[in-house]
Short mmCIF file of C-alpha atoms and ligand atoms in Angstrom, two decimals:
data_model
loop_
_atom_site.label_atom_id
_atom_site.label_comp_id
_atom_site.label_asym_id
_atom_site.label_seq_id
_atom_site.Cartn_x
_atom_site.Cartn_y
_atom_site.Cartn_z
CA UNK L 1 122.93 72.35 93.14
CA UNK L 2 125.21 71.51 90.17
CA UNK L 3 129.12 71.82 90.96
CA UNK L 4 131.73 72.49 88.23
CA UNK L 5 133.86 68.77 88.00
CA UNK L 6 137.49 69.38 87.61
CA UNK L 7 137.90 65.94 85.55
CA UNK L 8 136.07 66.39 82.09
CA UNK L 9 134.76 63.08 81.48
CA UNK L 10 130.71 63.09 81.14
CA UNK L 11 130.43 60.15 83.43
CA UNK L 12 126.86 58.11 82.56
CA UNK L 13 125.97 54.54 82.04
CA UNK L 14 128.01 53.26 78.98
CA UNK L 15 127.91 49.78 77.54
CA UNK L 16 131.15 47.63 77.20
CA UNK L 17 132.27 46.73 74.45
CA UNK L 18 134.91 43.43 73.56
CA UNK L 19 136.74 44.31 70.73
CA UNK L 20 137.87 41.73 68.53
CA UNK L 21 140.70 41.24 66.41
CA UNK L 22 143.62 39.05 64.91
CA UNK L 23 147.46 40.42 65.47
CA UNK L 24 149.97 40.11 62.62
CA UNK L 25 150.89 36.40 63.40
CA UNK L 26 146.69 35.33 63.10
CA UNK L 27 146.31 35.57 67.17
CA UNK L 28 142.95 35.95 68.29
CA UNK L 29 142.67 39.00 70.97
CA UNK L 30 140.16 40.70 72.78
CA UNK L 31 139.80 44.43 74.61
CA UNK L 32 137.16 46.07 76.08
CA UNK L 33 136.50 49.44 75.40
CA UNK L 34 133.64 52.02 76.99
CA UNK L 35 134.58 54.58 74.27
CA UNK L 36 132.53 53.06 71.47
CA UNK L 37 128.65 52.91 70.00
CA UNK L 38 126.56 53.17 67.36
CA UNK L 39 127.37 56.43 65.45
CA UNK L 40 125.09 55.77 61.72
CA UNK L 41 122.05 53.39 61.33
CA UNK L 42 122.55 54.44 57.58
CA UNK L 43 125.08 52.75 56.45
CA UNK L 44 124.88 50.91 60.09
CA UNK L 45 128.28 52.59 61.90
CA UNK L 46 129.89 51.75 65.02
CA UNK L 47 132.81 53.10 66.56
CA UNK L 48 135.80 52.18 68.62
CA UNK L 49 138.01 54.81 70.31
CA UNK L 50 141.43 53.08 71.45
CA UNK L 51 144.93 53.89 72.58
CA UNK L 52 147.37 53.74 70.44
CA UNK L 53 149.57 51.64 72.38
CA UNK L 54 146.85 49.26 72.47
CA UNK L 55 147.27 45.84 70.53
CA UNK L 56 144.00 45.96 69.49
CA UNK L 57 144.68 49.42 67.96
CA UNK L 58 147.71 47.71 65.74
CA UNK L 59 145.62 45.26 64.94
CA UNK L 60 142.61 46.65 63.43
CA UNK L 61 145.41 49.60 61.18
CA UNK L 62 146.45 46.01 59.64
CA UNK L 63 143.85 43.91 59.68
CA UNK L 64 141.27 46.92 58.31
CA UNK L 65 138.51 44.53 60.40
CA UNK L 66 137.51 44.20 64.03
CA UNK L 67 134.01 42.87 65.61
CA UNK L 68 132.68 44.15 68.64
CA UNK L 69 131.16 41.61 70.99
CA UNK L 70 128.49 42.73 73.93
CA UNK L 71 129.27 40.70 77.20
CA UNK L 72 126.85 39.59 79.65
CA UNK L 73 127.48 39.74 83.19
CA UNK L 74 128.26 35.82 83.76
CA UNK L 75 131.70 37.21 81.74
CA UNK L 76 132.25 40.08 83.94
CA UNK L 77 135.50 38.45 85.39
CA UNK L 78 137.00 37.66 82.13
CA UNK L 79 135.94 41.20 80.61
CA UNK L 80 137.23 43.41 83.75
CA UNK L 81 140.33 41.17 82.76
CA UNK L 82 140.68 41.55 79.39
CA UNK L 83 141.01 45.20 79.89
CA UNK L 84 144.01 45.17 82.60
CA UNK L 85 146.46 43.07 80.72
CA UNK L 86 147.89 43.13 76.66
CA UNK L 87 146.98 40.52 74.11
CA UNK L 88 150.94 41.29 73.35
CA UNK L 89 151.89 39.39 76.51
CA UNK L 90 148.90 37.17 77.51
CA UNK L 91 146.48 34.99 75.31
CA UNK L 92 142.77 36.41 76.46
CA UNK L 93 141.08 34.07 74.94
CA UNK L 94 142.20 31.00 76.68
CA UNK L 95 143.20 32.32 79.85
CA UNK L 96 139.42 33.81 79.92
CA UNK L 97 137.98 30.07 78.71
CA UNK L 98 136.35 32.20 75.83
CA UNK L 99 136.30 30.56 72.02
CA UNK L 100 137.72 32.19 68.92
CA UNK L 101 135.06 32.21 66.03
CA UNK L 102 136.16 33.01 62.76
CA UNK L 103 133.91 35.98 61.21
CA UNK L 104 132.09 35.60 58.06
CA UNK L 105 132.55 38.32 56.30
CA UNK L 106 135.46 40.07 58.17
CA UNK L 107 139.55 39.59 59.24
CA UNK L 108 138.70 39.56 62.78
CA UNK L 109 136.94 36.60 65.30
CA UNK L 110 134.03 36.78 67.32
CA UNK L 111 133.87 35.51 70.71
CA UNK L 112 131.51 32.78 70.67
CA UNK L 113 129.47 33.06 73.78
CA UNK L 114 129.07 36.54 74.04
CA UNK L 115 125.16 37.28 73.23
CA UNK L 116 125.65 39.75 70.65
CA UNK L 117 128.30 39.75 68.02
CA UNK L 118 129.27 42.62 64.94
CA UNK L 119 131.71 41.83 62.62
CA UNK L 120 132.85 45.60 60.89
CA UNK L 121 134.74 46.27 58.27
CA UNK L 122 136.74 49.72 58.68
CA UNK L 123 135.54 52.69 57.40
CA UNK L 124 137.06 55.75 58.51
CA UNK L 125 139.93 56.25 61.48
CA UNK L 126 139.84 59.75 63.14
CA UNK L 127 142.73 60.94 65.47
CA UNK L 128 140.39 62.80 67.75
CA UNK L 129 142.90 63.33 70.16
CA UNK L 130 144.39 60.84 73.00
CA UNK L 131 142.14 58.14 71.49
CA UNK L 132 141.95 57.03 67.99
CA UNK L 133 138.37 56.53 66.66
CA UNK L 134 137.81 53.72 64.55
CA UNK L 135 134.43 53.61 62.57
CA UNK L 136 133.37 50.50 61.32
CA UNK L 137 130.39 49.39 58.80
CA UNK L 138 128.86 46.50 60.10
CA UNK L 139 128.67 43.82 56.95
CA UNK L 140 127.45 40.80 59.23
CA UNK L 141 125.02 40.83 63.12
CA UNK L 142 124.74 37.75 65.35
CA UNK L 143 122.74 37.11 68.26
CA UNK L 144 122.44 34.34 70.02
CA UNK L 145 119.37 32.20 69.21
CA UNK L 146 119.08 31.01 72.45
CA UNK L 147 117.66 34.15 73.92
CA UNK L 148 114.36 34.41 73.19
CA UNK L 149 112.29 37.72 73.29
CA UNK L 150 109.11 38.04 73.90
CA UNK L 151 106.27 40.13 72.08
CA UNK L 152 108.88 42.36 69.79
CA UNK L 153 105.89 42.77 66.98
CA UNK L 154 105.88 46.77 68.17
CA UNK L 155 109.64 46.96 67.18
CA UNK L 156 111.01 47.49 63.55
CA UNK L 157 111.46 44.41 61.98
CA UNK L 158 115.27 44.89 61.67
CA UNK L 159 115.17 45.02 65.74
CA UNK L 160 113.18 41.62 66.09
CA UNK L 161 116.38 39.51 66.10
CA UNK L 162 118.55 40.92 68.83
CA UNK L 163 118.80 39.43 71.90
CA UNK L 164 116.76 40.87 74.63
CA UNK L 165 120.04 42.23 76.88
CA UNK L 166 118.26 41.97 79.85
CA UNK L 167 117.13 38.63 79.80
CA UNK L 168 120.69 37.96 78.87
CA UNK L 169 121.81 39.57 81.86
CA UNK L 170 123.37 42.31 80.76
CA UNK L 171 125.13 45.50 82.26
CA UNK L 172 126.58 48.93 81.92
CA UNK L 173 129.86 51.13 83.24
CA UNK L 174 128.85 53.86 85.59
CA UNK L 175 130.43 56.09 88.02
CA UNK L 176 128.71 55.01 91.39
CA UNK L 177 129.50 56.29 94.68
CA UNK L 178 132.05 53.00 95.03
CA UNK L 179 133.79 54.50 91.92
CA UNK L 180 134.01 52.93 88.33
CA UNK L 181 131.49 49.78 88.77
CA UNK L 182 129.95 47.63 86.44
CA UNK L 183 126.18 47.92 86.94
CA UNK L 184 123.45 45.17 85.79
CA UNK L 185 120.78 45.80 83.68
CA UNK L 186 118.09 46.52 85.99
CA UNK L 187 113.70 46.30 85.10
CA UNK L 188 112.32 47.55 82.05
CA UNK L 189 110.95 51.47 82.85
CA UNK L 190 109.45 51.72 79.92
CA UNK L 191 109.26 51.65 76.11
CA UNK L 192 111.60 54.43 74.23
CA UNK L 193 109.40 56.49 71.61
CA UNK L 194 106.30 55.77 73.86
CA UNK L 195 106.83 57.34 77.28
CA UNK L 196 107.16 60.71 75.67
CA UNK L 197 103.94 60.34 73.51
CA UNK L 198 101.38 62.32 75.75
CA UNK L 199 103.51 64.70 75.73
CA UNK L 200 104.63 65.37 72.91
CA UNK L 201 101.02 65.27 71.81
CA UNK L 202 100.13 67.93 73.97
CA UNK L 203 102.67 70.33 72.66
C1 FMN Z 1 136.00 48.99 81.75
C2 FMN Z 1 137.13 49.28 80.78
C3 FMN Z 1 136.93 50.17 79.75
C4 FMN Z 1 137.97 50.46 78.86
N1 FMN Z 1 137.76 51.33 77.84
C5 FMN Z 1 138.75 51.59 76.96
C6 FMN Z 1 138.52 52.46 75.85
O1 FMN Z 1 137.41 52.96 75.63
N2 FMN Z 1 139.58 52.68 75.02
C7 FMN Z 1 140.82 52.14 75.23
O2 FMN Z 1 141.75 52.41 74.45
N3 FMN Z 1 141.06 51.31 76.26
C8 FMN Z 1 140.05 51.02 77.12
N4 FMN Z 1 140.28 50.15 78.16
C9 FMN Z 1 141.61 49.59 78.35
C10 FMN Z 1 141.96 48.48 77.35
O3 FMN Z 1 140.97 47.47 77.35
C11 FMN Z 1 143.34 47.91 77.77
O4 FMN Z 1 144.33 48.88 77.50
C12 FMN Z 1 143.69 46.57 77.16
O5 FMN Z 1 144.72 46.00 77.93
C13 FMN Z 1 144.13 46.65 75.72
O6 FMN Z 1 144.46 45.35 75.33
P1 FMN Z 1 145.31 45.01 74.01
O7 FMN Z 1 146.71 45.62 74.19
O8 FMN Z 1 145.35 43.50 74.02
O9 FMN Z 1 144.61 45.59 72.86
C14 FMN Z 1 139.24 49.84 79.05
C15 FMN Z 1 139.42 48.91 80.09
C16 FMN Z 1 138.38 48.63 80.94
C17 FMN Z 1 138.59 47.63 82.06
#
């Protein structure tokens, strides 16, 4: 049986998300955020909700730019960090051993060994309330070469370059019965769009 939760927060797996962008003196900073996602693959949107006494928040109003970065879990540590303390007071970057990489196309760095890497330009900001969404087109996509994927023919051929995030060793934000855990990626169940086939074909 279902019980009414007092807390309104739809609690289920979320990916983590390192947001990063340059403050007004050209300073490199990095936050994590769970609000955020793909919200358009038409133009290709993704958002970021953040605080507004957030750094990062400043920074993208000024810079108009931000990338978001998807950890894997050997960066756990330095991304559970990067989320506790202010890029006003602390440099993330070195005190997390991370590198800086200037963006191609956009005022804001990428973090250089994170797997996958977006570099948005802003779009729209929406005040939606204690968080402020920031939607951002993505003008540039990197992932990292090194992780290979296996037989991706089946996907569309603008999926064929991303990193295979479990191989990488990547993980989620979930509500476990510890509390708020990170969670690695676990087996494959099963290809989206397929599963659902039979069905769907039987309806
Ligand atoms: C797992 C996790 C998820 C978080 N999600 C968000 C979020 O979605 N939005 C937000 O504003 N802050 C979020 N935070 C908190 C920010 O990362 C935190 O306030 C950070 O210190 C901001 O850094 P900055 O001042 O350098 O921008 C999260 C922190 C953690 C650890």
């Amino acid at each position: 049986m279902k019980k009414p939760q007092e807390f309104k927060y739809l609690s289920y797996p979320q990916a983590i998300l390192v947001v990063g962008t340059y403050d007004r003196e050209g300073r490199p900073n990095i936050a994590p955020v769970a609000l955020g996602g793909m919200c358009s693959h038409r133009p290709p949107l993704l958002f970021v909700s953040l605080r507004a006494a957030t750094l990062t928040h400043r920074n993208i109003v000024e810079r108009q730019a931000f990338t978001v970065n998807v950890p894997s879990s050997e960066y756990i540590v330095e991304t559970d960090y990067a989320g506790q303390v202010s890029g006003r007071d602390h440099d993330k970057f070195a005190d997390c051993g991370l590198t800086p990489l200037r963006s191609e196309r956009v005022d804001a760095p990428l973090i250089l060994e994170f797997p996958t890497a977006a570099e948005c330009r802003l779009a729209q900001t929406v005040d939606v309330g204690s968080h402020t969404m920031f939607i951002g087109e993505i003008v540039h996509l990197q992932g990292d070469a090194a992780i290979s994927t296996a037989d991706l023919s089946y996907l569309r051929k603008d999926l064929t370059d991303l990193p295979d995030m479990v191989q990488a060793g990547g993980f989620v934000y979930a509500v476990t019965a510890e509390g708020r855990c990170y969670v690695g990626l676990g087996e494959v169940l099963g290809r989206a769009y397929r599963l659902g086939r039979e069905l769907r074909d039987k309806s």
